[in-house]
PDB file of C-alpha atoms in Angstrom:
ATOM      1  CA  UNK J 590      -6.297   0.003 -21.934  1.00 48.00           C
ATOM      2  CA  UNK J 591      -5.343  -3.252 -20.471  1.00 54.00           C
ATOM      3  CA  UNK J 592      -1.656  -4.392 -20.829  1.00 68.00           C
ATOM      4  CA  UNK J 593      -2.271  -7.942 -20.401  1.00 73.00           C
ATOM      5  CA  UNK J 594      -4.506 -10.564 -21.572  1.00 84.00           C
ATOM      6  CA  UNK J 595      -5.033 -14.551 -20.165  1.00 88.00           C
ATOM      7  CA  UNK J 596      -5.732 -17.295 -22.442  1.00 90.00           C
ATOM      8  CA  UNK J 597      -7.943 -19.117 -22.104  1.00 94.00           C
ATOM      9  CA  UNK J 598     -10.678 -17.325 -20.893  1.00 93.00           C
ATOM     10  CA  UNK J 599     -11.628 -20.469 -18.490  1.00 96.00           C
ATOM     11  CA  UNK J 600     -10.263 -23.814 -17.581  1.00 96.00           C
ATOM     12  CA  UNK J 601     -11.956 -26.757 -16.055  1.00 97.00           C
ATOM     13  CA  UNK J 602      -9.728 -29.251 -15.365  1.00 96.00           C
ATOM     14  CA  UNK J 603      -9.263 -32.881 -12.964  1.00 97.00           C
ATOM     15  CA  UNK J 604      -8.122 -32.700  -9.413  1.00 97.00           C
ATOM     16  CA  UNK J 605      -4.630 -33.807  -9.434  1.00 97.00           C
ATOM     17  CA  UNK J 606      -3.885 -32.494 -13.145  1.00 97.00           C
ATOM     18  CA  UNK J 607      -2.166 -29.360 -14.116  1.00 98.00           C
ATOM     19  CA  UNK J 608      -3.193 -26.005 -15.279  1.00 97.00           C
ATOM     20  CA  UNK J 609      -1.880 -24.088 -17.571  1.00 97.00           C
ATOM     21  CA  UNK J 610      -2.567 -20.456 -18.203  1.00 97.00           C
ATOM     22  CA  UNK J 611      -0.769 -18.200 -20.531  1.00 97.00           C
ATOM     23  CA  UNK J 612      -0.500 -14.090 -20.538  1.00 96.00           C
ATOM     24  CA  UNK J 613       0.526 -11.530 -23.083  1.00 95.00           C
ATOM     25  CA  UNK J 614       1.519  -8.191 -23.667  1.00 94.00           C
ATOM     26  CA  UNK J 615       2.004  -5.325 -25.499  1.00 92.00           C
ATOM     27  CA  UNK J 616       5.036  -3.023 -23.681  1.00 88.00           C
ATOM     28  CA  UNK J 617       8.084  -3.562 -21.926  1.00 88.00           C
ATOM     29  CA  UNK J 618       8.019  -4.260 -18.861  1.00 89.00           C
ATOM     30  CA  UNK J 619       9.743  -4.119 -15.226  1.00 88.00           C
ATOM     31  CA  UNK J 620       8.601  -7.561 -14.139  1.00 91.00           C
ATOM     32  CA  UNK J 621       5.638  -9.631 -14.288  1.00 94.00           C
ATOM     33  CA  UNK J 622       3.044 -10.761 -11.364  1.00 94.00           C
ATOM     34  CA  UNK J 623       0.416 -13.178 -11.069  1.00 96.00           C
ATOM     35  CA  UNK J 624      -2.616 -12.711  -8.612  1.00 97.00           C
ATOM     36  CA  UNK J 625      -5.236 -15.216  -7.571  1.00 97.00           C
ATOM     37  CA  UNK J 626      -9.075 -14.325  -6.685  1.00 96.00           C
ATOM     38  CA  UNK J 627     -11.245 -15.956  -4.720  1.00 96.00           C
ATOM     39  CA  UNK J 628     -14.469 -16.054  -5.632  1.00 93.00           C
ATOM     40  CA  UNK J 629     -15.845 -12.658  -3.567  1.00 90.00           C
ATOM     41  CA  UNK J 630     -13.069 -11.737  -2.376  1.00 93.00           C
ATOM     42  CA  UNK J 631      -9.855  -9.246  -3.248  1.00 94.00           C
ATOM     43  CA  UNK J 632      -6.901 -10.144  -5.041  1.00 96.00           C
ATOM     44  CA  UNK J 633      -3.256 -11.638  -3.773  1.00 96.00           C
ATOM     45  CA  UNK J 634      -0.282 -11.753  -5.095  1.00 95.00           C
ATOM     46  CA  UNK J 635       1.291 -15.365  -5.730  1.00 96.00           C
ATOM     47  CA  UNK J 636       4.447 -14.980  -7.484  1.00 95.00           C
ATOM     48  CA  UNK J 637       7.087 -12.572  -9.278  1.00 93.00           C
ATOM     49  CA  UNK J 638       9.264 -13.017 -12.095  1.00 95.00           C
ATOM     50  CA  UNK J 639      11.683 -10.143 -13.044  1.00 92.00           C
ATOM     51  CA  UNK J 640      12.587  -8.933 -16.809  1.00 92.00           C
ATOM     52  CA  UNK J 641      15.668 -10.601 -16.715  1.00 94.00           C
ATOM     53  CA  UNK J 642      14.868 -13.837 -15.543  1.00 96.00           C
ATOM     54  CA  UNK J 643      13.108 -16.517 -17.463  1.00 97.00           C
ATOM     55  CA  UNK J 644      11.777 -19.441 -15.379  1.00 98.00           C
ATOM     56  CA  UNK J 645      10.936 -19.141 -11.529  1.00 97.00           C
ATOM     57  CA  UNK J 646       9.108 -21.298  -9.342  1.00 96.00           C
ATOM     58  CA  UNK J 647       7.048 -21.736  -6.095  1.00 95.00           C
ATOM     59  CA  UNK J 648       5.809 -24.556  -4.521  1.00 97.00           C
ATOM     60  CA  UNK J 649       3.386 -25.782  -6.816  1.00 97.00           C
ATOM     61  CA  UNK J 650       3.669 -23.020  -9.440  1.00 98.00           C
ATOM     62  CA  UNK J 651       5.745 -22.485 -12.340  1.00 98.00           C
ATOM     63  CA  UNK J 652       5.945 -18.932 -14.247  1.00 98.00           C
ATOM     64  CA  UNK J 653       8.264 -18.099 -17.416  1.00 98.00           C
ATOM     65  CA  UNK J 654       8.720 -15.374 -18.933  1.00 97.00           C
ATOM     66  CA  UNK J 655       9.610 -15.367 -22.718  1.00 97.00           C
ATOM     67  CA  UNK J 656      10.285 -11.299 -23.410  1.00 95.00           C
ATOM     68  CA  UNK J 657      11.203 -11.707 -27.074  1.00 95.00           C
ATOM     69  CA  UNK J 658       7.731 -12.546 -27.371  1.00 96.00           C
ATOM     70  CA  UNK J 659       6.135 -10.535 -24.958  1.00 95.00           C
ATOM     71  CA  UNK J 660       4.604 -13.686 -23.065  1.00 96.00           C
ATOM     72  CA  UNK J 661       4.471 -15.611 -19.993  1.00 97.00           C
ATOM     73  CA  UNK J 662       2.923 -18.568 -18.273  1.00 98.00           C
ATOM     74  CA  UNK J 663       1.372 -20.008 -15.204  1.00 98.00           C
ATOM     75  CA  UNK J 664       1.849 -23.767 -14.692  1.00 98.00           C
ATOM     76  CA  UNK J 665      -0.559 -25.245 -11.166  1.00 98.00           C
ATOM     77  CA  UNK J 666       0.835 -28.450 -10.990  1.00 98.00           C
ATOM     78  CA  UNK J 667      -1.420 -31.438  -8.829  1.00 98.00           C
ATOM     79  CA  UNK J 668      -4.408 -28.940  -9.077  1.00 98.00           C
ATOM     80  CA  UNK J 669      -6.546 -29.250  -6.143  1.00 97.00           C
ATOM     81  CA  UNK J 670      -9.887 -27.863  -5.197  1.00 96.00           C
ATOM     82  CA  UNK J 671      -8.655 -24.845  -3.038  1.00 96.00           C
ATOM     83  CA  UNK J 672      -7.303 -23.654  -6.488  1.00 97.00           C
ATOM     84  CA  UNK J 673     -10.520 -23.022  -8.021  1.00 98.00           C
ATOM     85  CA  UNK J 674     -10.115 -19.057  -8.603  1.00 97.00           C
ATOM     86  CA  UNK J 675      -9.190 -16.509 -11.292  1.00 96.00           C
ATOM     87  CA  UNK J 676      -5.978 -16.028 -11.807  1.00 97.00           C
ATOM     88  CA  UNK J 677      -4.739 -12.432 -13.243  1.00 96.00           C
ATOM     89  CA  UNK J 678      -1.271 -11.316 -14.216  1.00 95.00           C
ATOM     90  CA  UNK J 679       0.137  -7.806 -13.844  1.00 94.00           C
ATOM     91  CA  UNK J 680       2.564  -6.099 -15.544  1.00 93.00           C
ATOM     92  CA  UNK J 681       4.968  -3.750 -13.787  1.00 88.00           C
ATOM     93  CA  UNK J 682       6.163  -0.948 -15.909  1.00 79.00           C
ATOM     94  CA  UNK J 683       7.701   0.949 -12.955  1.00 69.00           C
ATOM     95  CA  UNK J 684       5.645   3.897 -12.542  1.00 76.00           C
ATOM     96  CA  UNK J 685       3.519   2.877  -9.254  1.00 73.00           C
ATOM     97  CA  UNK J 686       1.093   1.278 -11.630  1.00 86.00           C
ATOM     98  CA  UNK J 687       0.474  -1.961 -12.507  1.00 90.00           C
ATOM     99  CA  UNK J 688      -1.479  -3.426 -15.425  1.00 91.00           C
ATOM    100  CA  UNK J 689      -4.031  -6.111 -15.180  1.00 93.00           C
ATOM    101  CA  UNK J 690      -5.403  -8.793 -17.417  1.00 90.00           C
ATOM    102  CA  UNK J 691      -9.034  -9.889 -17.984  1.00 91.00           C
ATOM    103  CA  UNK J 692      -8.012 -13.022 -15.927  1.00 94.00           C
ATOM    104  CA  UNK J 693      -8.714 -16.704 -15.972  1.00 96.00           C
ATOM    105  CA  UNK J 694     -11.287 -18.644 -14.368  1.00 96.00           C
ATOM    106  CA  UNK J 695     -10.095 -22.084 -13.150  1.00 97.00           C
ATOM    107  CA  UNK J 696     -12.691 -24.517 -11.648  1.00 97.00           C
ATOM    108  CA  UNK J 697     -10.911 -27.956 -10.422  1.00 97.00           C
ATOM    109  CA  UNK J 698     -13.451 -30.553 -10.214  1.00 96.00           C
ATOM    110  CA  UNK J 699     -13.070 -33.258  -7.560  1.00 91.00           C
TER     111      UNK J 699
ATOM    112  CA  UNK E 773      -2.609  -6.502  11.174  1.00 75.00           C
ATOM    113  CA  UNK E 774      -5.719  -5.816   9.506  1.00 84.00           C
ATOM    114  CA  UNK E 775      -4.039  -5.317   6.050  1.00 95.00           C
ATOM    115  CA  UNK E 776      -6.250  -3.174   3.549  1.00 97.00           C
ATOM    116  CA  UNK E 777      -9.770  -2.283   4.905  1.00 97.00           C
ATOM    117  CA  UNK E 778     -12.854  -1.453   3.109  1.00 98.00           C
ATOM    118  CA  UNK E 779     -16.342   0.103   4.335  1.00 97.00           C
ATOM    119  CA  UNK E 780     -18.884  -0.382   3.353  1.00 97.00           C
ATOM    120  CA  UNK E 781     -19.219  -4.330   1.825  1.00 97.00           C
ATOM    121  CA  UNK E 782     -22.363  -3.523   0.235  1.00 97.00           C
ATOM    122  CA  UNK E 783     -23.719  -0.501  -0.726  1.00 97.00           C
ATOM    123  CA  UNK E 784     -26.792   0.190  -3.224  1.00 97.00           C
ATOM    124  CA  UNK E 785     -27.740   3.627  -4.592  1.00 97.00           C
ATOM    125  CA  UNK E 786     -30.407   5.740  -6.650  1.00 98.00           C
ATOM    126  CA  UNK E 787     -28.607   7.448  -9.886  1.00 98.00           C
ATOM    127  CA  UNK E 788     -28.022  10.630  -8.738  1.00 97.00           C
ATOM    128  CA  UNK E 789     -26.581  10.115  -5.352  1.00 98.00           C
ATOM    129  CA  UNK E 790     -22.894  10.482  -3.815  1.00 97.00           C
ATOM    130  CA  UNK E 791     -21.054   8.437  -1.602  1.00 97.00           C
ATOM    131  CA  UNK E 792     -17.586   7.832  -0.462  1.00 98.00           C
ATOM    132  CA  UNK E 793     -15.851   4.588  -0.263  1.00 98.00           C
ATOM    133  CA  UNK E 794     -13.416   4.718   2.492  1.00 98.00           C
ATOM    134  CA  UNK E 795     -10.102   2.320   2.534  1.00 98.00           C
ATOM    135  CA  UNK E 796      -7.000   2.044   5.116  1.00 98.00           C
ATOM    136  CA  UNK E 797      -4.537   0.283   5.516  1.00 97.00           C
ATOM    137  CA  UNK E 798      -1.943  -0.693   8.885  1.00 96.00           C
ATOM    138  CA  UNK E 799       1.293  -1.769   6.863  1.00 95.00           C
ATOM    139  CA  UNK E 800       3.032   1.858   6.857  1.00 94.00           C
ATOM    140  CA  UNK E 801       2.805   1.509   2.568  1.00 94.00           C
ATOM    141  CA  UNK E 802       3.776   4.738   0.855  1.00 93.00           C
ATOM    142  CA  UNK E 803       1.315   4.009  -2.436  1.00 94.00           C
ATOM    143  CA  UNK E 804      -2.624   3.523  -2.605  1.00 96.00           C
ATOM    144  CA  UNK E 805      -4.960   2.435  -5.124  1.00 97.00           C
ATOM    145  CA  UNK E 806      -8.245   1.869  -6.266  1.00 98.00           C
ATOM    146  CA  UNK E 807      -9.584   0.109  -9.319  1.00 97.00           C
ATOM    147  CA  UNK E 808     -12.610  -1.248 -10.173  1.00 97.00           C
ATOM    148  CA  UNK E 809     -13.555  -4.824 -11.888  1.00 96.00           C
ATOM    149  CA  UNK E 810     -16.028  -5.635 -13.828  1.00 94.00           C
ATOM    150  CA  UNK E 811     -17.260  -8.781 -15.286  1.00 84.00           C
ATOM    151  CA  UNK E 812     -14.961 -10.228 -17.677  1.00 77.00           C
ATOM    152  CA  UNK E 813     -12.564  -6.953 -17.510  1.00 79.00           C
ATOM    153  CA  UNK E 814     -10.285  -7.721 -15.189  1.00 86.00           C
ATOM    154  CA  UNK E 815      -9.322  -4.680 -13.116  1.00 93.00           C
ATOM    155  CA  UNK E 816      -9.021  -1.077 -14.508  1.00 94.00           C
ATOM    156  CA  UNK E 817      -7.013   1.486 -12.309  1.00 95.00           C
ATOM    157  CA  UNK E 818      -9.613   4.581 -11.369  1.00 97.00           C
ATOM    158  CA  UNK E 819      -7.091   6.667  -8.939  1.00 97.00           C
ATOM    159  CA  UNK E 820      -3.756   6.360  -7.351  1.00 95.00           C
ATOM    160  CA  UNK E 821      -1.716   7.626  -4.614  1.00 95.00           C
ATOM    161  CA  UNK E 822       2.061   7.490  -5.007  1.00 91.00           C
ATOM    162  CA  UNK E 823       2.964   8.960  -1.807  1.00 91.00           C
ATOM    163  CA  UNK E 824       0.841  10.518   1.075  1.00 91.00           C
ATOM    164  CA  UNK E 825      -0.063  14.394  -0.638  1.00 90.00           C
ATOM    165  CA  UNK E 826      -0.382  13.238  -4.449  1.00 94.00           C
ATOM    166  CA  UNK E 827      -2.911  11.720  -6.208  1.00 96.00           C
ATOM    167  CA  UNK E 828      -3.034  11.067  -9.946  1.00 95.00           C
ATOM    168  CA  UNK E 829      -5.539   9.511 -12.418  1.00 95.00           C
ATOM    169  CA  UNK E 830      -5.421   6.357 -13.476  1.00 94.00           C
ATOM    170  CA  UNK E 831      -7.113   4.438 -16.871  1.00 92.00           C
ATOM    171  CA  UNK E 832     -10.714   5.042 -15.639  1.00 95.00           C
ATOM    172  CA  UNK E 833     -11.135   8.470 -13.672  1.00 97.00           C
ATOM    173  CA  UNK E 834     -14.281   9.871 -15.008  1.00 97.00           C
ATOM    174  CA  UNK E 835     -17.066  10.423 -12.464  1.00 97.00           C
ATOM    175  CA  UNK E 836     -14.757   9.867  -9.322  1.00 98.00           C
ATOM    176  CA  UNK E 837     -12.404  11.697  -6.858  1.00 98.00           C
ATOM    177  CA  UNK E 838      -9.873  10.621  -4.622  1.00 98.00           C
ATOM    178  CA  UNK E 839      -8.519  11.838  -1.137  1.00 97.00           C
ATOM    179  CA  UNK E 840      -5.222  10.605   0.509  1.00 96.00           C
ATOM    180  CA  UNK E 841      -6.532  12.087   3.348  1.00 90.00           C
ATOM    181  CA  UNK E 842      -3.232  10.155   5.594  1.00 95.00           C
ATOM    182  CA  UNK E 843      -0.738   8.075   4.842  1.00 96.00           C
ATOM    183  CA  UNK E 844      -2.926   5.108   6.380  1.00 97.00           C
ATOM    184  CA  UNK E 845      -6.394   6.350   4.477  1.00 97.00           C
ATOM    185  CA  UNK E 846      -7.393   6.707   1.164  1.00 98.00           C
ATOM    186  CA  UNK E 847     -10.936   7.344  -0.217  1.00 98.00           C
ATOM    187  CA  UNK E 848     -13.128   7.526  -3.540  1.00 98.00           C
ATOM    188  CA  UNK E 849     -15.734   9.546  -3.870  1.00 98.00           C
ATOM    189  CA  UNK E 850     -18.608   9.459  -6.174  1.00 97.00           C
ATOM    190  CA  UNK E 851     -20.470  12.630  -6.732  1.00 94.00           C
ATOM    191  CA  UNK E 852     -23.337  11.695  -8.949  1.00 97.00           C
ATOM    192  CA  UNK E 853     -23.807   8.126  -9.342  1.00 97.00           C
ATOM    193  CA  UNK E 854     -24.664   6.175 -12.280  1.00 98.00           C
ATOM    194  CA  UNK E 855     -25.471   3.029 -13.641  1.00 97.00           C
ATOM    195  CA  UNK E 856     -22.330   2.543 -15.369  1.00 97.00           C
ATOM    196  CA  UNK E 857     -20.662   2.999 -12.030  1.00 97.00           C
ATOM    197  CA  UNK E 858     -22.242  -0.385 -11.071  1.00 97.00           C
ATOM    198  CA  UNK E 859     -19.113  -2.331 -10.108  1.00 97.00           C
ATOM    199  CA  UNK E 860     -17.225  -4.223  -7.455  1.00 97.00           C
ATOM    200  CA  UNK E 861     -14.672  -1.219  -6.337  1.00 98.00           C
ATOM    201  CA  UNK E 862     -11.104  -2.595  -5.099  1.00 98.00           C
ATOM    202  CA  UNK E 863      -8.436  -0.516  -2.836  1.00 98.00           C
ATOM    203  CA  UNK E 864      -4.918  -1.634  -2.584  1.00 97.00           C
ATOM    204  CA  UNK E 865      -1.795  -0.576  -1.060  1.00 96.00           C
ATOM    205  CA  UNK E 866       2.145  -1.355  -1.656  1.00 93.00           C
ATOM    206  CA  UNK E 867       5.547   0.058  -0.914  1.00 88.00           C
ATOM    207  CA  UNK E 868       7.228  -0.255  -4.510  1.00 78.00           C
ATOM    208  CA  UNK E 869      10.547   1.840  -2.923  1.00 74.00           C
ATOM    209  CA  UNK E 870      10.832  -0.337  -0.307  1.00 66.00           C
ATOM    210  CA  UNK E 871       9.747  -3.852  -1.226  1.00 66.00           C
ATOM    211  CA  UNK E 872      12.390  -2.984  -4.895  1.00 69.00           C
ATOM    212  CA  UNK E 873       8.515  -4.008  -7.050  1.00 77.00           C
ATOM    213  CA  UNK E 874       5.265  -2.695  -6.841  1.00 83.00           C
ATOM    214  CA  UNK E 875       3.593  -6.216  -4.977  1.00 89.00           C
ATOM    215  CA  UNK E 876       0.206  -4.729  -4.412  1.00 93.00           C
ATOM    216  CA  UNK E 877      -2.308  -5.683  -1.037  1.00 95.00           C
ATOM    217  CA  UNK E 878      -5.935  -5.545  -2.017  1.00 96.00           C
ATOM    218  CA  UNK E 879      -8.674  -5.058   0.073  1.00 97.00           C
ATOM    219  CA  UNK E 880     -12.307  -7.760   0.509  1.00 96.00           C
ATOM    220  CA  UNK E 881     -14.097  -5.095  -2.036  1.00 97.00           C
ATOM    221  CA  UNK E 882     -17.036  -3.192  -2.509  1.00 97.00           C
ATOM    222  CA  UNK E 883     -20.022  -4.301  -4.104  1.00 97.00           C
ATOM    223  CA  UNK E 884     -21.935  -1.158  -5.385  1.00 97.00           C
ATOM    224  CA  UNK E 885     -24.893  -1.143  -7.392  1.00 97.00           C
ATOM    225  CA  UNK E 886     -26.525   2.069  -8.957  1.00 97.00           C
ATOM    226  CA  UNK E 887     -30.153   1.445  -9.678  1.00 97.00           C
TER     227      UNK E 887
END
């Protein structure tokens, strides 16, 4: 079964706004990953945050990572059109596997 | 570098029939992978490859094989197709020893339909 799971499902949102997009689950983990997909095309990997660490950023993204509640999030800050894609975490439990989520579909409108 | 490679893109088949999806990749990664997504399901691990000469099942293995048949290829084979095997197949690679997490490459896919 899946480890993860995005809410919300989908997002539609204004070029220039933010997105947010939040993940849970169920086990403890080793760290936690978020991929992007374009439409038709395979997955890649945009950012890691670790167990122990609660708040990391990139560019335009923002992750935390709350353990205690088995949650984390995915702030997109200035959305623009090139980020219309699904957006999956992945949790690393440190056996060569990692577990997806359903995903999020996030359509920036111009 | 190519990065992960699949063949074919597209691939349509009568229930019944076999095929093999074939998958490579040029970045020397010790672990392969190869999961399948369908709509609204995210992706579900089929088969994995921890290192070149094992192979172990992952969350979905029913009605598939695997072969690690290099450190570079790794394929999935479908003996007896069937509808429910409809899906858009990914492969993946990574190097969780050497990269300290398992940050996983995926390939452009495999769109198969079983009619």
């Amino acid at each position: 079964s899946q480890q993860g799971e995005e809410d919300p499902q989908a997002l539609s949102i204004q070029e220039g706004e933010n997105a947010t997009m939040n993940c849970s689950y169920k086990t403890s983990i080793n760290n936690l990953q978020w991929y992007r997909q374009n439409s038709g095309r395979g997955l890649v990997h945009l950012i890691l945050i670790r167990s122990n660490e609660r708040e990391k950023h990139s560019g335009r993204l923002r992750v935390t990572l709350d353990t205690s509640k088995k949650s984390s999030s995915l702030l997109i800050t200035a959305s623009r059109a090139a980020d219309t894609a699904s957006y999956f975490c992945a949790t690393d439990g440190n056996d060569y596997k990692l577990s997806f989520g359903a995903g999020t579909t996030v359509t920036v409108r111009a | 570098n190519a990065g992960v490679t699949q063949t074919p893109k597209f691939q349509v088949l009568k229930t019944g029939q076999s095929m093999t999806l074939q998958c490579a990749q040029d970045m020397n990664h010790n672990s392969m992978y190869w999961y399948r997504q369908d709509p609204g399901m995210g992706l579900r691990l089929i088969y994995y490859s921890a290192s070149e000469g094992t192979t172990d099942k992952g969350e979905v293995p029913n009605g598939y094989n695997v072969s690690r048949l290099n450190k570079r290829e790794f394929s999935l084979r479908l003996e007896s197709a069937a509808p429910s095997q409809t899906s858009v197949y990914f492969c993946a690679s990574s190097d969780p020893g050497r990269a300290a997490y398992n940050e996983q490459f995926f390939g452009p896919g495999t769109r198969l339909t079983v009619l």
